[in-house]
Coordinates of C-alpha atoms in Angstrom, one line a residue:
Chain I
X25 CA 169.1 163.7 125.4
X26 CA 172.4 166.9 126.5
X27 CA 169.2 168.1 127.0
X28 CA 167.5 166.7 129.3
X29 CA 170.6 165.9 131.3
X30 CA 171.2 169.8 131.8
X31 CA 167.2 169.8 132.4
X32 CA 167.9 167.6 135.6
X33 CA 169.8 169.1 137.7
X34 CA 167.8 172.2 136.6
X35 CA 164.6 171.0 138.1
X36 CA 166.0 169.5 141.0
X37 CA 166.8 172.7 141.7
X38 CA 163.6 174.2 141.0
X39 CA 162.3 171.6 143.7
X40 CA 164.4 172.3 146.0
X41 CA 163.8 175.8 146.1
X42 CA 160.1 175.3 146.0
X43 CA 158.1 177.9 147.2
X44 CA 154.3 178.5 148.5
X45 CA 152.1 179.1 145.6
X46 CA 150.4 182.1 146.1
X47 CA 146.6 182.3 144.6
X48 CA 146.1 186.5 144.1
X49 CA 142.9 188.3 143.1
X50 CA 142.0 192.0 142.5
X51 CA 141.9 194.0 146.2
X52 CA 138.5 194.8 145.3
X53 CA 137.1 191.1 145.3
X54 CA 135.9 189.8 148.8
X55 CA 135.0 186.5 147.2
X56 CA 136.0 183.4 150.6
X57 CA 138.1 180.9 147.9
X58 CA 139.0 177.3 149.0
X59 CA 140.9 175.3 147.3
X60 CA 138.6 173.2 145.1
X61 CA 136.8 176.4 144.4
X62 CA 140.3 177.2 142.7
X63 CA 140.5 174.3 141.2
X64 CA 137.0 174.2 139.7
X65 CA 137.9 177.9 137.9
X66 CA 141.1 177.1 136.5
X67 CA 139.6 173.5 135.0
X68 CA 136.8 175.8 133.9
X69 CA 133.7 173.8 136.1
X70 CA 133.0 176.9 137.2
X71 CA 132.9 180.2 135.6
X72 CA 132.2 182.4 138.7
X73 CA 133.2 183.5 141.6
X74 CA 131.5 181.5 144.9
X75 CA 129.7 185.5 145.3
X76 CA 128.6 184.7 141.6
X77 CA 130.5 187.3 139.8
X78 CA 132.7 186.7 136.4
X79 CA 136.1 184.9 136.9
X80 CA 138.5 185.0 134.6
X81 CA 141.5 182.9 135.6
X82 CA 145.3 183.3 133.9
X83 CA 148.2 180.5 134.2
X84 CA 151.7 181.1 134.2
X85 CA 153.2 179.5 130.9
X86 CA 155.1 176.0 131.6
X87 CA 158.4 178.2 131.5
X88 CA 157.8 179.7 135.0
X89 CA 158.7 177.5 138.1
X90 CA 155.6 178.3 140.1
X91 CA 153.0 176.5 137.1
X92 CA 153.9 173.0 138.2
X93 CA 153.9 173.6 141.4
X94 CA 150.8 175.5 141.1
X95 CA 149.4 172.3 138.6
X96 CA 150.5 169.7 141.6
X97 CA 148.9 171.4 144.8
X98 CA 145.7 173.2 143.5
X99 CA 145.0 170.8 141.0
X100 CA 146.7 167.7 142.1
X101 CA 147.8 167.0 138.5
X102 CA 151.3 167.5 136.5
X103 CA 151.0 169.8 133.8
X104 CA 150.9 167.3 130.8
X105 CA 148.1 165.7 133.0
X106 CA 146.6 169.4 132.7
X107 CA 147.4 169.7 129.0
X108 CA 146.1 166.1 128.3
X109 CA 142.8 167.3 130.5
X110 CA 142.6 170.5 128.7
X111 CA 143.3 169.0 124.6
X112 CA 139.6 166.7 125.6
X113 CA 137.7 170.1 125.7
X114 CA 139.9 172.4 123.5
X115 CA 139.7 170.3 120.5
X116 CA 135.7 169.0 121.6
X117 CA 134.4 172.8 121.6
X118 CA 134.1 172.8 124.5
X119 CA 136.3 174.7 126.7
X120 CA 139.4 176.7 126.5
X121 CA 142.0 177.0 129.1
X122 CA 143.1 179.9 130.9
X123 CA 145.2 182.3 129.2
X124 CA 149.3 182.4 129.7
X125 CA 151.4 185.1 131.0
X126 CA 155.2 184.9 130.6
X127 CA 156.0 186.2 134.2
X128 CA 154.6 186.5 137.8
X129 CA 155.0 190.3 137.0
X130 CA 153.0 189.9 134.6
X131 CA 150.4 188.0 135.9
X132 CA 150.7 190.7 139.2
X133 CA 149.9 193.3 136.7
X134 CA 147.2 192.0 135.1
X135 CA 145.3 190.5 138.3
X136 CA 146.2 194.2 139.8
X137 CA 144.1 195.6 137.2
X138 CA 141.0 193.7 135.9
X139 CA 138.6 192.7 139.4
X140 CA 137.3 190.2 137.7
X141 CA 141.4 188.0 137.4
X142 CA 142.3 185.3 139.4
X143 CA 145.7 184.1 139.3
X144 CA 148.7 182.9 141.1
X145 CA 152.3 183.5 141.8
X146 CA 155.1 182.4 144.2
X147 CA 154.4 183.8 147.6
X148 CA 157.6 185.8 147.6
X149 CA 156.9 187.7 145.1
X150 CA 153.3 188.8 145.9
X151 CA 152.4 193.0 146.4
X152 CA 150.3 195.1 147.7
X153 CA 148.3 195.8 144.8
X154 CA 146.7 192.2 144.9
X155 CA 145.1 190.6 147.1
X156 CA 146.0 187.2 148.7
X157 CA 143.1 184.5 148.1
X158 CA 144.6 181.4 149.7
X159 CA 148.3 180.1 149.5
X160 CA 149.0 176.9 148.7
X161 CA 151.5 174.7 151.0
Chain V
X28 CA 140.6 176.6 98.2
X29 CA 138.1 176.6 101.4
X30 CA 141.3 176.2 103.5
X31 CA 142.4 178.7 101.8
X32 CA 140.1 180.6 103.2
X33 CA 139.4 179.9 105.9
X34 CA 143.3 181.0 106.5
X35 CA 142.7 184.3 104.9
X36 CA 140.2 184.7 107.2
X37 CA 142.2 183.6 110.1
X38 CA 145.2 186.0 109.0
X39 CA 142.7 188.6 108.2
X40 CA 141.3 188.8 112.3
X41 CA 145.1 188.5 113.4
X42 CA 146.3 191.0 111.7
X43 CA 143.2 193.4 112.0
X44 CA 143.6 195.0 116.0
X45 CA 140.2 196.3 115.9
X46 CA 138.3 192.9 114.7
X47 CA 136.0 191.2 117.3
X48 CA 136.6 188.0 116.6
X49 CA 138.6 186.3 118.8
X50 CA 140.4 183.0 116.6
X51 CA 142.0 180.7 118.4
X52 CA 144.0 177.9 116.0
X53 CA 145.0 174.7 117.8
X54 CA 145.8 171.2 116.5
X55 CA 147.0 167.8 117.2
X56 CA 148.7 165.4 115.4
X57 CA 149.9 161.7 115.3
X58 CA 153.2 160.7 113.7
X59 CA 152.8 156.0 114.1
X60 CA 154.9 153.9 112.4
X61 CA 154.1 149.9 113.1
X62 CA 153.9 146.5 111.6
X63 CA 152.4 143.2 111.9
X64 CA 154.9 140.9 113.5
X65 CA 154.6 137.8 111.1
X66 CA 154.1 137.0 107.7
X67 CA 150.5 136.6 107.4
X68 CA 149.2 138.7 109.7
X69 CA 147.0 141.7 110.0
X70 CA 145.1 144.2 112.3
X71 CA 144.0 147.7 112.2
X72 CA 145.5 148.2 108.5
X73 CA 149.1 147.0 109.4
X74 CA 150.6 144.0 107.5
X75 CA 154.0 143.0 107.6
X76 CA 155.3 145.9 106.4
X77 CA 156.6 148.6 108.5
X78 CA 154.0 151.8 107.1
X79 CA 154.3 155.2 108.8
X80 CA 151.1 156.0 106.7
X81 CA 148.2 153.9 108.8
X82 CA 147.5 155.4 111.6
X83 CA 149.3 158.7 111.6
X84 CA 147.2 162.1 111.3
X85 CA 147.5 165.9 112.0
X86 CA 144.6 168.2 112.5
X87 CA 144.1 172.1 112.4
X88 CA 141.2 173.6 114.7
X89 CA 139.9 177.6 114.1
X90 CA 137.8 178.7 116.9
X91 CA 136.1 182.0 116.8
X92 CA 134.0 183.3 119.4
X93 CA 131.9 186.0 118.2
X94 CA 131.0 187.5 121.1
X95 CA 127.3 187.5 122.5
X96 CA 127.5 183.4 123.3
X97 CA 128.3 182.7 120.1
X98 CA 131.4 180.9 118.5
X99 CA 132.0 178.6 115.4
X100 CA 134.7 175.5 115.6
X101 CA 135.7 173.4 112.9
X102 CA 138.6 170.7 112.5
X103 CA 140.1 169.7 109.8
X104 CA 141.8 166.6 109.8
X105 CA 143.8 164.3 107.2
X106 CA 144.9 160.8 107.7
X107 CA 147.7 159.2 105.9
X108 CA 145.7 156.4 105.6
X109 CA 143.5 158.2 103.5
X110 CA 146.1 159.7 101.6
X111 CA 146.2 162.8 103.9
X112 CA 143.0 164.1 102.1
X113 CA 141.6 166.4 104.5
X114 CA 138.2 166.3 105.7
X115 CA 136.4 168.9 107.7
X116 CA 136.0 166.2 111.1
X117 CA 134.5 168.6 112.9
X118 CA 132.3 171.9 112.2
X119 CA 129.5 173.6 114.3
X120 CA 128.6 176.9 116.3
X121 CA 128.1 176.9 119.8
X122 CA 125.5 178.8 121.1
X123 CA 125.6 179.2 125.4
X124 CA 122.2 179.6 126.4
X125 CA 122.9 179.5 130.0
X126 CA 126.0 179.3 131.7
X127 CA 124.9 175.5 132.3
X128 CA 123.6 174.8 128.9
X129 CA 125.1 175.1 125.5
X130 CA 123.8 174.2 121.7
X131 CA 125.8 172.7 119.3
X132 CA 125.0 172.5 115.4
X133 CA 126.6 171.0 112.8
X134 CA 129.0 168.1 112.3
X135 CA 129.5 166.4 115.6
X136 CA 130.3 163.4 117.1
X137 CA 128.0 160.9 117.6
X138 CA 128.0 160.3 121.2
X139 CA 128.3 156.5 121.8
X140 CA 131.8 156.0 123.6
X141 CA 133.7 158.1 126.5
X142 CA 136.4 158.9 124.0
X143 CA 134.1 159.5 120.9
X144 CA 134.8 163.5 121.2
X145 CA 139.0 163.0 121.2
X146 CA 139.6 159.6 120.0
X147 CA 141.5 161.6 117.2
X148 CA 143.5 163.3 119.9
X149 CA 146.0 160.5 120.7
X150 CA 147.8 163.2 123.3
X151 CA 144.6 163.0 125.3
X152 CA 145.2 159.1 126.6
X153 CA 147.5 156.4 127.4
X154 CA 147.0 153.9 124.3
X155 CA 148.2 154.2 121.2
X156 CA 144.9 154.2 120.1
X157 CA 141.4 153.8 121.3
X158 CA 140.5 150.8 121.9
X159 CA 139.0 149.2 118.4
X160 CA 136.9 146.2 119.6
X161 CA 134.4 148.8 121.0
X162 CA 135.1 151.8 119.1
X163 CA 135.4 149.9 115.7
X164 CA 131.9 149.9 115.2
X165 CA 131.8 153.2 112.7
X166 CA 129.5 156.3 112.3
X167 CA 131.4 158.3 114.5
X168 CA 130.4 162.0 112.9
X169 CA 126.1 163.1 112.9
X170 CA 124.7 165.9 111.9
X171 CA 122.7 167.2 114.3
X172 CA 122.6 169.0 117.0
X173 CA 123.1 168.6 120.7
X174 CA 122.2 170.0 124.1
X175 CA 124.7 170.0 127.0
X176 CA 124.0 170.4 130.1
X177 CA 126.9 170.5 132.8
X178 CA 126.5 170.9 136.4
X179 CA 127.0 169.5 139.8
X180 CA 124.9 167.3 142.0
X181 CA 126.1 167.6 145.1
X182 CA 130.2 166.8 145.3
X183 CA 129.5 165.0 141.9
X184 CA 130.2 167.2 138.6
X185 CA 127.4 166.2 135.9
X186 CA 127.2 166.3 131.8
X187 CA 124.5 165.6 130.3
X188 CA 124.3 165.3 126.8
X189 CA 121.0 165.0 124.4
X190 CA 121.5 165.1 120.8
X191 CA 119.3 164.5 117.3
X192 CA 120.9 164.0 114.3
X193 CA 121.4 161.6 111.0
X194 CA 124.1 159.7 109.7
X195 CA 125.1 159.6 106.0
X196 CA 127.7 157.6 104.6
X197 CA 129.8 154.9 103.4
X198 CA 130.6 152.0 106.6
X199 CA 132.2 148.9 106.5
X200 CA 129.0 145.6 106.8
X201 CA 130.5 142.2 106.9
X202 CA 133.7 142.9 104.8
X203 CA 131.6 144.9 102.1
X204 CA 131.9 148.5 102.0
X205 CA 127.8 149.8 102.0
X206 CA 125.7 152.5 101.7
X207 CA 125.1 153.5 105.1
X208 CA 122.0 156.4 106.5
X209 CA 120.7 156.6 110.3
X210 CA 117.8 158.7 110.6
X211 CA 116.3 159.6 113.2
X212 CA 118.7 159.3 115.4
X213 CA 117.8 160.0 119.0
X214 CA 120.2 160.0 122.1
X215 CA 121.2 160.8 125.6
X216 CA 124.5 160.4 126.8
X217 CA 125.3 161.1 130.4
X218 CA 128.8 161.7 132.2
X219 CA 129.1 162.1 136.1
X220 CA 132.4 162.2 137.7
X221 CA 133.4 162.7 141.4
X222 CA 137.8 163.9 142.2
X223 CA 138.8 160.8 139.5
X224 CA 136.2 158.8 139.6
X225 CA 134.1 159.1 136.9
X226 CA 130.7 156.9 135.2
X227 CA 129.3 157.7 132.3
X228 CA 126.4 155.9 130.2
X229 CA 125.0 156.3 126.6
X230 CA 122.2 155.1 124.7
X231 CA 121.1 156.2 121.2
X232 CA 118.5 155.1 118.9
X233 CA 117.8 155.7 115.2
X234 CA 116.9 153.8 111.6
X235 CA 118.9 152.1 109.6
X236 CA 119.3 152.0 106.0
X237 CA 122.1 150.5 104.9
X238 CA 122.7 149.7 100.8
X239 CA 124.8 146.3 100.1
X240 CA 125.5 146.0 96.2
X241 CA 125.8 142.3 96.1
X242 CA 122.4 142.2 98.4
X243 CA 120.3 145.6 96.7
X244 CA 120.7 145.7 93.1
X245 CA 117.1 145.6 92.6
X246 CA 117.4 142.7 89.6
X247 CA 120.3 140.7 90.5
X248 CA 120.6 141.2 94.1
X249 CA 119.7 138.5 97.0
X250 CA 117.1 140.1 97.9
X251 CA 115.5 140.8 94.5
X252 CA 116.1 136.9 93.7
X253 CA 114.9 135.6 97.1
X254 CA 111.6 137.9 96.5
X255 CA 111.7 136.0 92.7
X256 CA 111.8 132.7 94.7
X257 CA 108.4 133.7 97.0
X258 CA 110.7 134.2 99.6
X259 CA 109.5 137.9 100.3
X260 CA 109.8 137.5 103.8
X261 CA 112.9 136.1 104.3
X262 CA 114.1 139.0 102.1
X263 CA 112.6 141.8 104.6
X264 CA 113.9 139.8 107.4
X265 CA 117.9 140.4 106.7
X266 CA 117.6 143.5 104.3
X267 CA 118.3 146.7 106.4
X268 CA 115.7 148.9 105.2
X269 CA 114.7 151.5 107.9
X270 CA 115.1 149.5 110.1
X271 CA 114.9 150.1 114.5
X272 CA 118.7 150.5 116.0
X273 CA 120.2 151.2 119.0
X274 CA 123.1 151.6 120.9
X275 CA 123.6 151.4 124.6
X276 CA 126.8 151.6 126.5
X277 CA 128.1 152.0 130.0
X278 CA 131.6 152.4 130.9
X279 CA 133.9 153.6 134.3
X280 CA 136.7 154.8 134.9
X281 CA 138.9 155.6 137.9
X282 CA 142.5 157.8 137.8
X283 CA 143.2 157.5 141.8
X284 CA 147.0 157.5 143.6
X285 CA 148.6 157.2 139.9
X286 CA 146.3 154.5 139.2
X287 CA 143.9 154.6 135.7
X288 CA 141.7 152.0 134.9
X289 CA 138.7 152.4 132.8
X290 CA 136.3 150.1 131.2
X291 CA 133.5 150.2 128.6
X292 CA 130.3 147.7 127.4
X293 CA 128.9 148.2 124.3
X294 CA 125.9 146.7 122.4
X295 CA 124.7 147.6 118.9
X296 CA 121.5 146.2 117.3
X297 CA 120.0 146.5 113.6
X298 CA 116.4 144.7 114.4
X299 CA 114.8 142.6 111.1
X300 CA 118.4 142.2 109.1
X301 CA 120.8 140.0 109.2
X302 CA 123.2 142.3 111.3
X303 CA 123.9 140.7 114.3
X304 CA 124.1 142.4 117.9
X305 CA 127.3 143.1 118.8
X306 CA 128.4 143.4 122.0
X307 CA 132.2 144.7 122.9
X308 CA 134.0 145.3 125.8
X309 CA 137.6 146.5 127.1
X310 CA 139.5 146.8 130.2
X311 CA 142.4 148.9 130.7
X312 CA 144.8 149.1 133.8
X313 CA 147.9 151.4 134.1
X314 CA 150.1 153.3 136.4
X315 CA 151.5 156.1 136.2
X316 CA 155.3 156.5 137.4
X317 CA 156.0 160.2 136.9
X318 CA 156.4 160.5 133.4
X319 CA 156.0 157.1 132.3
X320 CA 153.0 155.0 132.1
X321 CA 152.4 150.9 131.7
X322 CA 149.3 149.6 130.5
X323 CA 147.6 146.8 130.0
X324 CA 144.8 146.0 128.6
X325 CA 141.7 143.8 127.4
X326 CA 139.2 143.8 124.7
X327 CA 136.7 141.3 123.4
X328 CA 134.2 141.2 120.3
X329 CA 131.6 138.5 120.9
X330 CA 128.8 138.2 117.9
X331 CA 127.0 135.4 117.3
X332 CA 125.8 135.0 113.7
X333 CA 121.8 134.9 113.4
X334 CA 121.5 131.5 111.8
X335 CA 118.1 131.1 112.7
X336 CA 117.0 133.4 109.7
X337 CA 118.0 130.7 107.7
X338 CA 117.1 127.5 109.8
X339 CA 114.0 126.9 108.0
X340 CA 116.0 126.7 104.7
X341 CA 116.7 123.7 103.5
X342 CA 120.3 122.8 102.7
X343 CA 119.7 121.7 98.8
X344 CA 118.3 124.9 98.4
X345 CA 120.2 126.8 95.6
X346 CA 119.8 129.7 97.6
X347 CA 120.8 127.9 101.2
X348 CA 124.3 129.0 100.4
X349 CA 124.2 132.6 99.5
X350 CA 122.1 133.5 102.8
X351 CA 123.8 131.4 105.1
X352 CA 126.7 133.1 103.6
X353 CA 125.5 136.7 104.5
X354 CA 124.1 135.5 108.5
X355 CA 127.3 133.4 108.7
X356 CA 129.9 136.7 108.2
X357 CA 128.6 138.5 111.1
X358 CA 130.0 135.8 113.0
X359 CA 132.9 137.3 115.7
X360 CA 134.6 135.9 118.7
X361 CA 137.8 137.8 118.9
X362 CA 139.7 138.6 122.3
X363 CA 143.2 141.0 121.9
X364 CA 145.2 141.7 124.7
X365 CA 147.3 145.2 124.7
X366 CA 150.6 146.4 126.3
X367 CA 151.8 149.7 126.0
X368 CA 153.7 152.5 127.7
X369 CA 153.1 156.5 127.3
X370 CA 156.6 158.5 127.8
X371 CA 155.8 162.4 128.5
X372 CA 159.2 163.4 127.2
X373 CA 158.3 166.8 126.3
X374 CA 155.6 169.6 127.1
X375 CA 153.4 169.2 124.5
X376 CA 154.6 165.3 123.3
X377 CA 153.7 161.6 124.0
X378 CA 156.2 159.0 122.8
X379 CA 154.1 156.3 122.7
X380 CA 154.9 152.3 121.8
X381 CA 151.5 149.6 122.0
X382 CA 151.6 146.1 121.2
X383 CA 148.3 144.0 119.9
X384 CA 147.6 140.5 119.8
X385 CA 144.5 139.5 119.1
X386 CA 142.7 136.1 118.4
X387 CA 139.9 135.7 116.0
X388 CA 138.4 132.3 117.3
X389 CA 135.8 132.3 115.0
X390 CA 138.3 132.3 111.8
X391 CA 140.8 130.6 113.6
X392 CA 143.9 132.8 113.2
X393 CA 146.4 134.9 115.7
X394 CA 147.2 138.7 114.6
X395 CA 149.4 140.4 116.3
X396 CA 151.0 144.2 115.8
X397 CA 153.7 146.5 117.2
X398 CA 153.1 150.8 116.7
X399 CA 155.5 153.2 118.2
X400 CA 155.4 157.2 117.6
X401 CA 154.3 160.4 119.3
X402 CA 151.6 162.2 119.9
X403 CA 151.5 166.0 119.9
X404 CA 149.5 169.0 120.8
X405 CA 150.0 172.5 119.8

């Protein structure tokens, strides 16, 4: 209960501080990506980019604020709805959720190194080592 | 023992960095307590003593990706109602033929319903339990092979599943336990969806053989006695030996603007037997208010006993009582209403409460039950 009371102001703060989310890929990735394409890749319904090359999505853990923003803006669902969605696939052998990384820095590093990777960070965190495929407002 | 071997293999795999096989371990659990709300009420295994055991369960799943598009998945599940004895609920290997075609072979879920595959994973849906009027048929697992084809048709996501296999186990038939076998199960399930709307249909056929002691015992069983009376033809009309059986189901789901509507209608038949056509449906409507989702649902079972089977037997006949009782036990008209709520209080857990009132018109009784609990995934 106490935890919840503390959580509420923290959540309120993090919502007020909401930043745009930048979906990032490797600089060599030339594929054009719409929000729908990103939705398909992050829900396991598409395994490739629009140019046919394999896509390896990387997610953020729920402790990072950009995760909830991404789930809402790119996938149109809350993080618990996404967890329910993946539990349907995981426990029936139909799919595996994207790997979760603990920080935006790890996502930036992974995407900078792997030409197949696709991830997201808050727009202000983007560096020159990655390419912004789409910014979600 | 087997479990320990698996565990050992898992530990070995996770410690051995060079190992090729990536092993994923996931689990889910439901801890539920409930009770019937009146002295004489009984429903879904609850009576008027509060029970934490009846519907609680825990499961552990190990999936190993063996590379080259081959993976193996085993799910061990223990139910409180079975004294937590752990059983393999699923055990299968998967092979991706292409990006859109996958073969699963082993112990699988029979794809009768929309929620068949994950009916035990409470976290995946809002109810405390899948609607029993529809989901209470039994025959939930099958040994066989299934082919999945997932694709997009225009703007629609389509999943087509073909399955072949057989069922062998115990099932409750007309209030008694039967040794049940369904051979040559062949079926198709197709789900198509777009942006919060989805539609599903399933059709399965098979050859059923159910053996019930009081009916099938070679000398003292009902069928043997009927045959001795010169009523071999009637015995054949009643008994369940290699009978053509079918299951048909359609359903839809709308998840739009925080409204969640789900409905399924099903019909199961076993030809040339005392088993009646089992017709059921449910409809559920819920609304998501951020982390709280209240819902209401209505279920109906409408099974009419095949009384024509004994219409020609004079009521004075010594076999009338036995035959009519076997046939009539299939009669069931029952309406159920559920009111419940899901509360996502934690990123990996949901609290749920559900009240159910079942009106059994055939037996002229009403039973109600309240269950509260937590569903989680890990």
